Tab-separated table of C-alpha atoms and ligand atoms in Angstrom:
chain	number	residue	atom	x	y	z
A	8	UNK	CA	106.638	125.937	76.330
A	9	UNK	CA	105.928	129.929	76.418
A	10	UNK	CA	107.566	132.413	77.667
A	11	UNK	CA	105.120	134.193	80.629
A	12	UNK	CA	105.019	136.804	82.349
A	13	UNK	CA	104.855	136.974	86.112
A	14	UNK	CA	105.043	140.837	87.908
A	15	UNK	CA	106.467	141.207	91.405
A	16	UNK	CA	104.486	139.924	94.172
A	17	UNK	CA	101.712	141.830	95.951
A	18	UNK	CA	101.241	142.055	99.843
A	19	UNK	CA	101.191	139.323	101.557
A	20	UNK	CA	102.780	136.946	98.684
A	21	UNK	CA	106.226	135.721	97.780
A	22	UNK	CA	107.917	135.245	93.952
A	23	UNK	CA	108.931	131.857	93.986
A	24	UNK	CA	111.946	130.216	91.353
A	25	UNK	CA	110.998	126.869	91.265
A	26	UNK	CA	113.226	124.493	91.137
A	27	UNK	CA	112.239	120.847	91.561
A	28	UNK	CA	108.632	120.006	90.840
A	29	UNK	CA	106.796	116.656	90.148
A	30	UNK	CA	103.484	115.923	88.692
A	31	UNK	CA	100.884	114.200	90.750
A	32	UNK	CA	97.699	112.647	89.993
A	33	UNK	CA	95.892	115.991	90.670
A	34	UNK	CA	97.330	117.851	87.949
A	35	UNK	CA	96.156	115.465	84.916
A	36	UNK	CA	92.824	115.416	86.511
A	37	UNK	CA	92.256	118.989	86.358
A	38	UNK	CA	94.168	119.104	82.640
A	39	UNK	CA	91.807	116.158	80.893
A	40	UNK	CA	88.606	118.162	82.636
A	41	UNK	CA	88.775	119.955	79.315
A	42	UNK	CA	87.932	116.735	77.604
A	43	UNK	CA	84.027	116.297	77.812
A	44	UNK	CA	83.329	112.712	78.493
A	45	UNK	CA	80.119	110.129	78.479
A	46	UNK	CA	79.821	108.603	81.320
A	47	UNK	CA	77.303	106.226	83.115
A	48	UNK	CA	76.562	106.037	87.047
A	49	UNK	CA	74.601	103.892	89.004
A	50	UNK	CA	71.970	105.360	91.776
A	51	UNK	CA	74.548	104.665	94.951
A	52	UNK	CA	76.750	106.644	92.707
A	53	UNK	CA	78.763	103.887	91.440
A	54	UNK	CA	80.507	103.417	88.266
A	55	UNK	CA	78.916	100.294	86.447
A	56	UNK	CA	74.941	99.223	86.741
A	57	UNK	CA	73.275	102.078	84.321
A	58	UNK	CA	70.499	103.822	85.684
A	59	UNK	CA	70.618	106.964	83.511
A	60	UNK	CA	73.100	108.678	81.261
A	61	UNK	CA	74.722	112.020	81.673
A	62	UNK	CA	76.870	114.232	80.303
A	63	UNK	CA	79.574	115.172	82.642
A	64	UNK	CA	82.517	116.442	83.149
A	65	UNK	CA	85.725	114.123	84.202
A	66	UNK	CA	85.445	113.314	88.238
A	67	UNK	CA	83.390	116.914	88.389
A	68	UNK	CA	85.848	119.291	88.037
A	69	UNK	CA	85.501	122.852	86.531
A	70	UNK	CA	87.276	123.562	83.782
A	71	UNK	CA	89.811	126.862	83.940
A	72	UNK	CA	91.639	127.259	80.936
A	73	UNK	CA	94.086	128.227	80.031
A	74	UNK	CA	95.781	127.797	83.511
A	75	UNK	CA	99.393	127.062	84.826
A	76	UNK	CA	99.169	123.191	86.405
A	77	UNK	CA	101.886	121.829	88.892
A	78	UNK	CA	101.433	122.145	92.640
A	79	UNK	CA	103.818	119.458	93.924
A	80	UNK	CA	107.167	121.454	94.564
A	81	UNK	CA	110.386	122.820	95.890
A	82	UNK	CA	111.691	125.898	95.059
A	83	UNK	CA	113.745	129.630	96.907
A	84	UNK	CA	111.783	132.531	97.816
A	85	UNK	CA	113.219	135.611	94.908
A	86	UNK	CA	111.459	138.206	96.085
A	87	UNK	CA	108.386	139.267	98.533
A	88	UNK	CA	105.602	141.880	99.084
A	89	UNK	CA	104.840	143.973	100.843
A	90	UNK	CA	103.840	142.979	104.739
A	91	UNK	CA	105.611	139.547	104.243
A	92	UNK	CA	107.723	138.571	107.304
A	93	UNK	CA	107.739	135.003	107.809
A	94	UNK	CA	110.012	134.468	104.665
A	95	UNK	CA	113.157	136.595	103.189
A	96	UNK	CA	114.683	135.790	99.730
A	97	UNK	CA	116.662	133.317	99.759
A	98	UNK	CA	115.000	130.809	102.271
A	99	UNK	CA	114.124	127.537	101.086
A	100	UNK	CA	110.656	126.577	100.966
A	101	UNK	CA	108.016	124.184	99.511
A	102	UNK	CA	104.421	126.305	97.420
A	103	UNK	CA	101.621	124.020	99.477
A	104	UNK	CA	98.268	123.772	97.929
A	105	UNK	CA	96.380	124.815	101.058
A	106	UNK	CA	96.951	127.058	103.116
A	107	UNK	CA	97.558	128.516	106.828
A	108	UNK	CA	96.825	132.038	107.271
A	109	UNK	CA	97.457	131.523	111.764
A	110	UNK	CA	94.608	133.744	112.350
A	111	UNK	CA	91.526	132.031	112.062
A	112	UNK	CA	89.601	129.513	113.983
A	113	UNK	CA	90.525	126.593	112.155
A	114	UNK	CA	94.250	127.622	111.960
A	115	UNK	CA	93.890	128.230	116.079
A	116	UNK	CA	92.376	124.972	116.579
A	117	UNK	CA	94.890	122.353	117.435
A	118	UNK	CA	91.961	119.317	115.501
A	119	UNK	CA	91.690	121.178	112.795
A	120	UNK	CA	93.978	122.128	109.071
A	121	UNK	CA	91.255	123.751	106.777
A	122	UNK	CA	92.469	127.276	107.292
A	123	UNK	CA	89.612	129.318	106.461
A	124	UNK	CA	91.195	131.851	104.109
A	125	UNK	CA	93.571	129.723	102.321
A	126	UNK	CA	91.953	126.209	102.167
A	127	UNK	CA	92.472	124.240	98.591
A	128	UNK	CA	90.195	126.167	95.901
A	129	UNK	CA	90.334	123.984	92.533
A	130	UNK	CA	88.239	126.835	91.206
A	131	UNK	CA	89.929	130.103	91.950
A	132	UNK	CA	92.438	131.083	89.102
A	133	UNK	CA	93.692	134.195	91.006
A	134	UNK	CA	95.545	135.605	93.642
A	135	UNK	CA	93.162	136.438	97.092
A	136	UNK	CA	95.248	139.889	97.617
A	137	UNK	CA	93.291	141.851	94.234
A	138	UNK	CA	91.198	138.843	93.068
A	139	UNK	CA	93.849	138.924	89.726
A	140	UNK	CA	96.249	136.545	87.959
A	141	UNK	CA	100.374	137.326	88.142
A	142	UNK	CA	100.529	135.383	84.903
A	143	UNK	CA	99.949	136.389	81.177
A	144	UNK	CA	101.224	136.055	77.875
A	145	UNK	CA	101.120	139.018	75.281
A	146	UNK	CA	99.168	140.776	78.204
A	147	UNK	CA	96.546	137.963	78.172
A	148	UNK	CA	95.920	136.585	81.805
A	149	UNK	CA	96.611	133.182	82.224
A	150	UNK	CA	94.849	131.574	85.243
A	151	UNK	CA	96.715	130.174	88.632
A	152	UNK	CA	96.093	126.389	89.966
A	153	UNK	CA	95.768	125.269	93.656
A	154	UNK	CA	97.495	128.734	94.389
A	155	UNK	CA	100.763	126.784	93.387
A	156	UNK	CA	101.461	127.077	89.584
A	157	UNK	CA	104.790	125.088	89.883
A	158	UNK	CA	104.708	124.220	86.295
A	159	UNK	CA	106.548	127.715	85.985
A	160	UNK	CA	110.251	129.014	86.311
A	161	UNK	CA	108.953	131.676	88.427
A	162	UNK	CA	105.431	132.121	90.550
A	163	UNK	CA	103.908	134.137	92.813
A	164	UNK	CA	102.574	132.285	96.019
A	165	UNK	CA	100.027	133.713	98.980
A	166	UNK	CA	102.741	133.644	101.905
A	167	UNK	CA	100.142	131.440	104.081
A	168	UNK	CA	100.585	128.773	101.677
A	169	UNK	CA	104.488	128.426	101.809
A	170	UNK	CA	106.208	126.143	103.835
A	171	UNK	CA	109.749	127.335	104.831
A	172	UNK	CA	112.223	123.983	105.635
A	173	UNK	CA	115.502	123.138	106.567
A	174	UNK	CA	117.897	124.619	103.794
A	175	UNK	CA	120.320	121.445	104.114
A	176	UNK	CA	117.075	119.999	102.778
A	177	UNK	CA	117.674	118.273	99.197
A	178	UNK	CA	114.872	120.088	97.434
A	179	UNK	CA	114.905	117.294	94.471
A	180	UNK	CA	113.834	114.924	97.048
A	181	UNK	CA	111.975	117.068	99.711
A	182	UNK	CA	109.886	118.674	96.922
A	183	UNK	CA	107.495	115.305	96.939
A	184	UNK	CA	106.179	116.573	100.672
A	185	UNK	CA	104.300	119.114	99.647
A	186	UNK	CA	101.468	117.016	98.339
A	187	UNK	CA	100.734	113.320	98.389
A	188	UNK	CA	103.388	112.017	100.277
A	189	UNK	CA	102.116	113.870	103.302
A	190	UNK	CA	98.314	113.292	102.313
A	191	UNK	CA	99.027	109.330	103.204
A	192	UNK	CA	101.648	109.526	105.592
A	193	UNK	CA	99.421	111.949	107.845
A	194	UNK	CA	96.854	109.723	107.098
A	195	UNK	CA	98.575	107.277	109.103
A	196	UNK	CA	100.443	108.832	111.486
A	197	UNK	CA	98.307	111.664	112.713
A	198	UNK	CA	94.313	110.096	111.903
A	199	UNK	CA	94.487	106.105	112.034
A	200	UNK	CA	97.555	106.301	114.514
A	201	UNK	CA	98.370	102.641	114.554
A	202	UNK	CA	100.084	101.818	117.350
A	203	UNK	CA	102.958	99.887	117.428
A	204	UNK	CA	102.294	96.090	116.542
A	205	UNK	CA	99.301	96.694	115.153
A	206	UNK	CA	97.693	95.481	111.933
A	207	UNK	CA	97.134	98.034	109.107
A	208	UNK	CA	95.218	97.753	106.087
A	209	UNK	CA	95.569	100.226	103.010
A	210	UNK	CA	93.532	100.305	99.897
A	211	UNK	CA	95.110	101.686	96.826
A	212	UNK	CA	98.869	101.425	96.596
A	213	UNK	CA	99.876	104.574	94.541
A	214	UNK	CA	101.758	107.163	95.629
A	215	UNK	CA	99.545	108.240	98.263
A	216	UNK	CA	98.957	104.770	99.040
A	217	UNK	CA	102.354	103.860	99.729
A	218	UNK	CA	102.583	107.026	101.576
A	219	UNK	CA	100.211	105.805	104.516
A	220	UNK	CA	102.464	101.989	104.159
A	221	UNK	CA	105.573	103.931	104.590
A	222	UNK	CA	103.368	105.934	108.145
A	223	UNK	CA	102.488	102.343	109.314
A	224	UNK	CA	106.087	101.171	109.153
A	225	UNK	CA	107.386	104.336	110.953
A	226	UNK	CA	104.334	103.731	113.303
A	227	UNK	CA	105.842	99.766	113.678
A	228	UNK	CA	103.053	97.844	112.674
A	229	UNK	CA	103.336	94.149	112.674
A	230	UNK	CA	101.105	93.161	109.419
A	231	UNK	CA	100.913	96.211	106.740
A	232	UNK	CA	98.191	94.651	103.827
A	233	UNK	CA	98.152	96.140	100.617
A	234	UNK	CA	94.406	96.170	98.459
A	235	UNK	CA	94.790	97.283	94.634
A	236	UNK	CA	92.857	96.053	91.740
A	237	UNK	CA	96.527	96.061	89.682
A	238	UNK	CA	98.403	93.757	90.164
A	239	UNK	CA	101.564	95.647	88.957
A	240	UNK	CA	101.117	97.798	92.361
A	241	UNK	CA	102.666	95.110	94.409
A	242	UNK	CA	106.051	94.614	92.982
A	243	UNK	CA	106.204	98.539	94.473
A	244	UNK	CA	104.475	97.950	97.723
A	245	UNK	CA	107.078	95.350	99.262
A	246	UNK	CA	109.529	98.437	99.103
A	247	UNK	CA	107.156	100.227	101.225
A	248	UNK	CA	106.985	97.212	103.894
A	249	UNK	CA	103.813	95.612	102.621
A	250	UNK	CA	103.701	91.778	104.145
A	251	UNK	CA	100.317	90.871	102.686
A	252	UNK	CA	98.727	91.597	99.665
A	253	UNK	CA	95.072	91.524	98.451
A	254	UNK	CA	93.681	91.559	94.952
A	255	UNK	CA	89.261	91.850	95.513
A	256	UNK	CA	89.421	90.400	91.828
A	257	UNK	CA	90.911	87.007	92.535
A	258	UNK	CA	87.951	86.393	95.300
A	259	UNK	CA	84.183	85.701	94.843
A	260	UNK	CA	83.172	87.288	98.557
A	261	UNK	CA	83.679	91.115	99.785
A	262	UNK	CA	87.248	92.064	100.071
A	263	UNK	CA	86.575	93.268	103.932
A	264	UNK	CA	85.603	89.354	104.355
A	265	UNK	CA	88.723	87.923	103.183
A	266	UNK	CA	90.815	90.309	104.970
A	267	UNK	CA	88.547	89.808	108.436
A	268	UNK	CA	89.348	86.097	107.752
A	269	UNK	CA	92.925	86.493	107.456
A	270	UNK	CA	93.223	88.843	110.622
A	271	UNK	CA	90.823	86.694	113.090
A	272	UNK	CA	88.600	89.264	112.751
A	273	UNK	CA	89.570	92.480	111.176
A	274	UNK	CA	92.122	94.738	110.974
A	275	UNK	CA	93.179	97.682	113.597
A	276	UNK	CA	93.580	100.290	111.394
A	277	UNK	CA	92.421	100.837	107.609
A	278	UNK	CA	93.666	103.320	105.353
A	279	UNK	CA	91.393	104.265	102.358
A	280	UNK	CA	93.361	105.640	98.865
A	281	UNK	CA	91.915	104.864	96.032
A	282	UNK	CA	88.558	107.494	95.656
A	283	UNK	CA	86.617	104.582	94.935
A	284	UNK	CA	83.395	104.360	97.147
A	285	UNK	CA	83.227	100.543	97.259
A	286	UNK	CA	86.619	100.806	98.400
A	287	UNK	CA	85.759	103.352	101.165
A	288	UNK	CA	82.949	101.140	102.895
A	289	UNK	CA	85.219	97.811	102.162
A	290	UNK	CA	88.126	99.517	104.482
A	291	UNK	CA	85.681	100.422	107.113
A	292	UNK	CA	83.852	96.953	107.397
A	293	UNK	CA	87.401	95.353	107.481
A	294	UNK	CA	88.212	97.050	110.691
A	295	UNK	CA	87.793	94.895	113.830
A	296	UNK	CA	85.026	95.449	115.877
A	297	UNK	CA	85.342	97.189	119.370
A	298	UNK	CA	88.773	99.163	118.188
A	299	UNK	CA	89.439	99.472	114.311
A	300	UNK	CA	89.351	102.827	113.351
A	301	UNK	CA	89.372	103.746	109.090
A	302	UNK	CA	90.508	106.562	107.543
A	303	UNK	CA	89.062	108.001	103.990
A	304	UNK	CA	92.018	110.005	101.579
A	305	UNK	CA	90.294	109.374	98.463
A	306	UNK	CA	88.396	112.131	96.651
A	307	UNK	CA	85.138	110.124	95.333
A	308	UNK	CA	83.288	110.800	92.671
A	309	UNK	CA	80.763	114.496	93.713
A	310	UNK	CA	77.443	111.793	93.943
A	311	UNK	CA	79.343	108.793	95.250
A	312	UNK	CA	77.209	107.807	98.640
A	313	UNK	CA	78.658	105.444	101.196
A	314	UNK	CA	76.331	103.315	102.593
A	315	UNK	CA	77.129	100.912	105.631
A	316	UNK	CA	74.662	99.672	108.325
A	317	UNK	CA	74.661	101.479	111.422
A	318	UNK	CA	75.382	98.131	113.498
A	319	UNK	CA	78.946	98.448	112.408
A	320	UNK	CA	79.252	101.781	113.791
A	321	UNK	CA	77.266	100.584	117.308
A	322	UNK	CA	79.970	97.723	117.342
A	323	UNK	CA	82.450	99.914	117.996
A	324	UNK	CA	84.338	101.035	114.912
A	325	UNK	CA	85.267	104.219	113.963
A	326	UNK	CA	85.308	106.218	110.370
A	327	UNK	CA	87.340	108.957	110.192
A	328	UNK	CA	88.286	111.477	106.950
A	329	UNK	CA	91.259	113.453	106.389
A	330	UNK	CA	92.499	116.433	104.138
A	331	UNK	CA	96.381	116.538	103.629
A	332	UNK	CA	97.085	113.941	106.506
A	333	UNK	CA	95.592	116.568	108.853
A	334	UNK	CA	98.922	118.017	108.470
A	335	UNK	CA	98.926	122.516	109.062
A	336	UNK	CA	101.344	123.507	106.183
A	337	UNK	CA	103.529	126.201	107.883
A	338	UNK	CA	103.516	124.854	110.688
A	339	UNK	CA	103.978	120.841	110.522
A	340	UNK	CA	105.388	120.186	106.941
A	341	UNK	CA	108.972	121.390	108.215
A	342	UNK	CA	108.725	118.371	110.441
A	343	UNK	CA	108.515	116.247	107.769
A	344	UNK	CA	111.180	117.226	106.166
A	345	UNK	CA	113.186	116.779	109.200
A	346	UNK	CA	112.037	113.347	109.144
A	347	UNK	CA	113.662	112.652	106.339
A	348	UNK	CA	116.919	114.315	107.045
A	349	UNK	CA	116.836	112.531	110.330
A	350	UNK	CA	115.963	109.085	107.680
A	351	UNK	CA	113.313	108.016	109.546
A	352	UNK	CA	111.128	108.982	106.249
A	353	UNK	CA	112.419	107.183	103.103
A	354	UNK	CA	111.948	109.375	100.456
A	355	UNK	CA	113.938	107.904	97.718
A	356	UNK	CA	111.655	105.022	97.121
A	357	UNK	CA	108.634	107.286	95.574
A	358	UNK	CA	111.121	108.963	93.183
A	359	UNK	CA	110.952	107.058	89.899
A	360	UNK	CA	111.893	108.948	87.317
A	361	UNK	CA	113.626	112.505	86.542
A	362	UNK	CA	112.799	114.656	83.353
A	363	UNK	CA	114.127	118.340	82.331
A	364	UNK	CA	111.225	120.738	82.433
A	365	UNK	CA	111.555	120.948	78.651
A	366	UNK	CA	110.661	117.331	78.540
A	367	UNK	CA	107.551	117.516	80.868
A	368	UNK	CA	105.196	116.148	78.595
A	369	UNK	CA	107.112	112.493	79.573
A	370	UNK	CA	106.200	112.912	83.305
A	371	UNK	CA	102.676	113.078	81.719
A	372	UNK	CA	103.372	110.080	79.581
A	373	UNK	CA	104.095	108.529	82.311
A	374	UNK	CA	101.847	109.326	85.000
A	375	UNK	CA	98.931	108.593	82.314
A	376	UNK	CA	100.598	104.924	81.443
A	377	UNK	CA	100.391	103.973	85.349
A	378	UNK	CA	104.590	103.594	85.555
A	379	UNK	CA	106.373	105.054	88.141
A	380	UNK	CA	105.675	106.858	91.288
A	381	UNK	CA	106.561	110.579	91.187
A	382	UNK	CA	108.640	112.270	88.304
A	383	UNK	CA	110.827	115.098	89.058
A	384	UNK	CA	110.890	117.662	86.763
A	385	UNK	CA	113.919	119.850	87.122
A	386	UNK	CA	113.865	123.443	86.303
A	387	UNK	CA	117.729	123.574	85.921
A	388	UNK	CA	118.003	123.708	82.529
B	404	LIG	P1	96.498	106.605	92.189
B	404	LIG	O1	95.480	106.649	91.095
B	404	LIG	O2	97.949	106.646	91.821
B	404	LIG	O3	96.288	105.288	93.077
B	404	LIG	C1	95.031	104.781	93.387
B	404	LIG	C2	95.137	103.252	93.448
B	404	LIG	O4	93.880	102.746	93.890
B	404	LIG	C3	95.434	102.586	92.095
B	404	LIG	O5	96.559	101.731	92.207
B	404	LIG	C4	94.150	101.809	91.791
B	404	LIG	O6	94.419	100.583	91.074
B	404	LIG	C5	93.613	101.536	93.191
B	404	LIG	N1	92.175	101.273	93.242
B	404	LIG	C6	91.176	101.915	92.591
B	404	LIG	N2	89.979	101.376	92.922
B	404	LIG	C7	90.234	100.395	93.823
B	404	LIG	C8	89.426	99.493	94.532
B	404	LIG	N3	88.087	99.475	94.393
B	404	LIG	N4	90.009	98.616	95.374
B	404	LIG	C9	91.365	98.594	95.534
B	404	LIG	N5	92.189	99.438	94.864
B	404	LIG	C10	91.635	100.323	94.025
B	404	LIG	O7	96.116	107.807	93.157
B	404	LIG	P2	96.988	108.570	94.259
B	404	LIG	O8	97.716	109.711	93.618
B	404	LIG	O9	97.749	107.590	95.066
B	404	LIG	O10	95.803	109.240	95.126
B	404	LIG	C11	94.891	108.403	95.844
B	404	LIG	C12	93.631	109.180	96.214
B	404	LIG	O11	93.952	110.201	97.177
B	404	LIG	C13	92.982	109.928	95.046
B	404	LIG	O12	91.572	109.749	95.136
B	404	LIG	C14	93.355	111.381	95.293
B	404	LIG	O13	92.414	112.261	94.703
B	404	LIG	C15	93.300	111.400	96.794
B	404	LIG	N6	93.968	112.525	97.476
B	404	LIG	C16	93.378	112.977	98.623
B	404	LIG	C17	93.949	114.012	99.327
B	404	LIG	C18	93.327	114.460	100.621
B	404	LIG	O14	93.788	115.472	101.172
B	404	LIG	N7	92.328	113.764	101.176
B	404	LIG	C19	95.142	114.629	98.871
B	404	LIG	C20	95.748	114.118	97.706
B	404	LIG	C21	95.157	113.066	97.022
């Protein structure tokens, strides 16, 4: 814990107190990229069969040190700069890690989310408006993350990349939509769009995972089958509505086999969260022919290469990708929060455990032990 300083914002930003904010996967990923790691790959880009060594750095990350992590949040808006008019101090509003700036093409498209100006930058440590951190210690800069840097009592956030929601909104529950739970339930909801009855398929039940079960029960699907290689995942999932569940250890043929036999011939819809690339071309192959559509979440390793033959494409399924459930950040993740104050979301069920901020190091503990869903860290005391 140090004491930083953070200046007033600059055009076009806001200061932000946070107040709730929880640690996903993201954050530990970018934090152990400092640790320089051996690590073996195969030519497809798999983990496993060695075809030459490399040095490397964890999942291919760049490392920006020292930095401020946390990008999962909830916090009120303290002050703003110049030119800012879409938020006052005071409003309520959740720091989103990409961005929507409303003036350029992909921001005007109706298809699209990846804002041009704003879209998720794992390497910039700075603010856009003067290409400068707000952040330093004894004068010494100290580098931004994801444009977010919730892992502070106060930051400074570009004003395209704040989401301004309901202020009945419980912000120690709400603050969970600004990153993974949307990521998966998007996934479902807006991408793979199951329709009601259908059979849905998701591989990888974490926290994104569960995200995409919890979109195929709002969505009313009939079936919901979970894939993990852990076991412990499960005991979780059934919360989330999972009927079925499939392990690819305890079986000696492809996963998407097992689950084409148990679905007379495939799945509808298949929701991809793991980042593993065997996983990726499993969930598309398990899709029925003529209809099934798959969606990829999962951030795969830079080289990973998915490879599937084009006669499952010619029979009629579909692959689809998605960044943050295809969901614009100003403008759609207000929704979401309605849905949960309207309890058709069911956000309770991700929130494991609660730490003070002075104890964040447990929420690390944690997250690196595999227990839990989401930790809230609160900034209250
Ligand atoms: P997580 O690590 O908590 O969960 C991943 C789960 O996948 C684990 O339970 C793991 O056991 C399981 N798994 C791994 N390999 C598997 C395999 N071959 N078959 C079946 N299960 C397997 O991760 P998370 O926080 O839930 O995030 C999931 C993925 O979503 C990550 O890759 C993350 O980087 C990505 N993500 C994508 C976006 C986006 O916008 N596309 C946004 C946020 C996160």
């Amino acid at each position: 814990m140090e004491w930083v300083g953070v200046p007033p914002p600059q055009a076009r930003e806001g200061s932000i107190k946070s107040k709730y904010t929880s640690l996903p996967h993201t954050d530990v990923y970018f934090w152990e990229c400092k640790k320089l790691k051996l690590f073996r790959f195969g030519r497809d880009g798999s983990e496993g069969e060695l075809s030459f060594l490399c040095f490397g750095l964890v999942q291919g990350q760049t490392p920006l040190f020292p930095r401020i992590f946390g990008h999962e949040a909830a916090g009120i808006v303290e002050s703003i700069g110049e030119g800012v008019t879409d938020v006052k101090p005071g409003d309520h509003v959740l720091p989103i890690f990409t961005g929507e700036c409303k003036e350029c093409s992909h921001c005007k498209s109706e298809e699209s989310n990846m804002c041009d100006l704003l879209r998720i930058n794992t390497d910039r440590g700075v603010m856009l408006n003067d290409g400068k951190s707000r952040f330093s210690i004894k004068g010494k800069p100290i580098n931004h993350f994801l444009g977010t840097s919730t892992f502070s009592e106060y930051t400074v956030v570009h004003v395209g990349c704040l989401a301004k929601i309901n202020p009945a909104a419980p912000l120690d529950k709400v603050c969970v939509v600004s990153c993974g739970i949307s990521t998966g339930l998007g996934a479902t909801l807006n991408v793979a769009k199951p329709k009601k009855g259908s059979i849905v398929a998701v591989f990888g039940l974490g926290a994104v995972g569960l995200a995409a079960c919890e979109g195929a029960r709002i969505a009313g699907a009939s079936r919901i089958i979970g894939v993990d290689l852990n076991p412990n995942r499960f005991k979780d999932a059934k919360k989330f509505g999972v009927t079925d569940f499939v392990n690819p250890k305890d079986h000696q043929k492809p996963v998407q086999e097992v689950i084409a036999e148990m679905t007379n011939g495939g799945v509808d819809r298949a929701v991809e969260c793991t980042g593993n690339i065997n996983a990726m071309i499993s969930a598309f192959e398990c899709v029925h022919d003529g209809w099934g559509v798959a969606v990829l979440v999962g951030v795969p390793h830079q080289d990973a290469i998915f490879m599937s033959k084009p006669i499952n494409f010619l029979n009629e399924r579909t692959l689809k990708g998605t960044f943050f459930g295809n969901y614009k950040p100003r403008t759609d993740i207000p929704n979401v929060v309605e849905m949960y104050m309207k309890k058709e979301l069911e956000l309770e069920k991700f929130l494991t455990h609660r730490v003070k901020f002075s104890e964040i190091n447990k929420a690390f503990d944690l997250m690196l032990k595999g227990e839990g869903l989401r930790c809230i860290i609160t900034m209250e005391d």
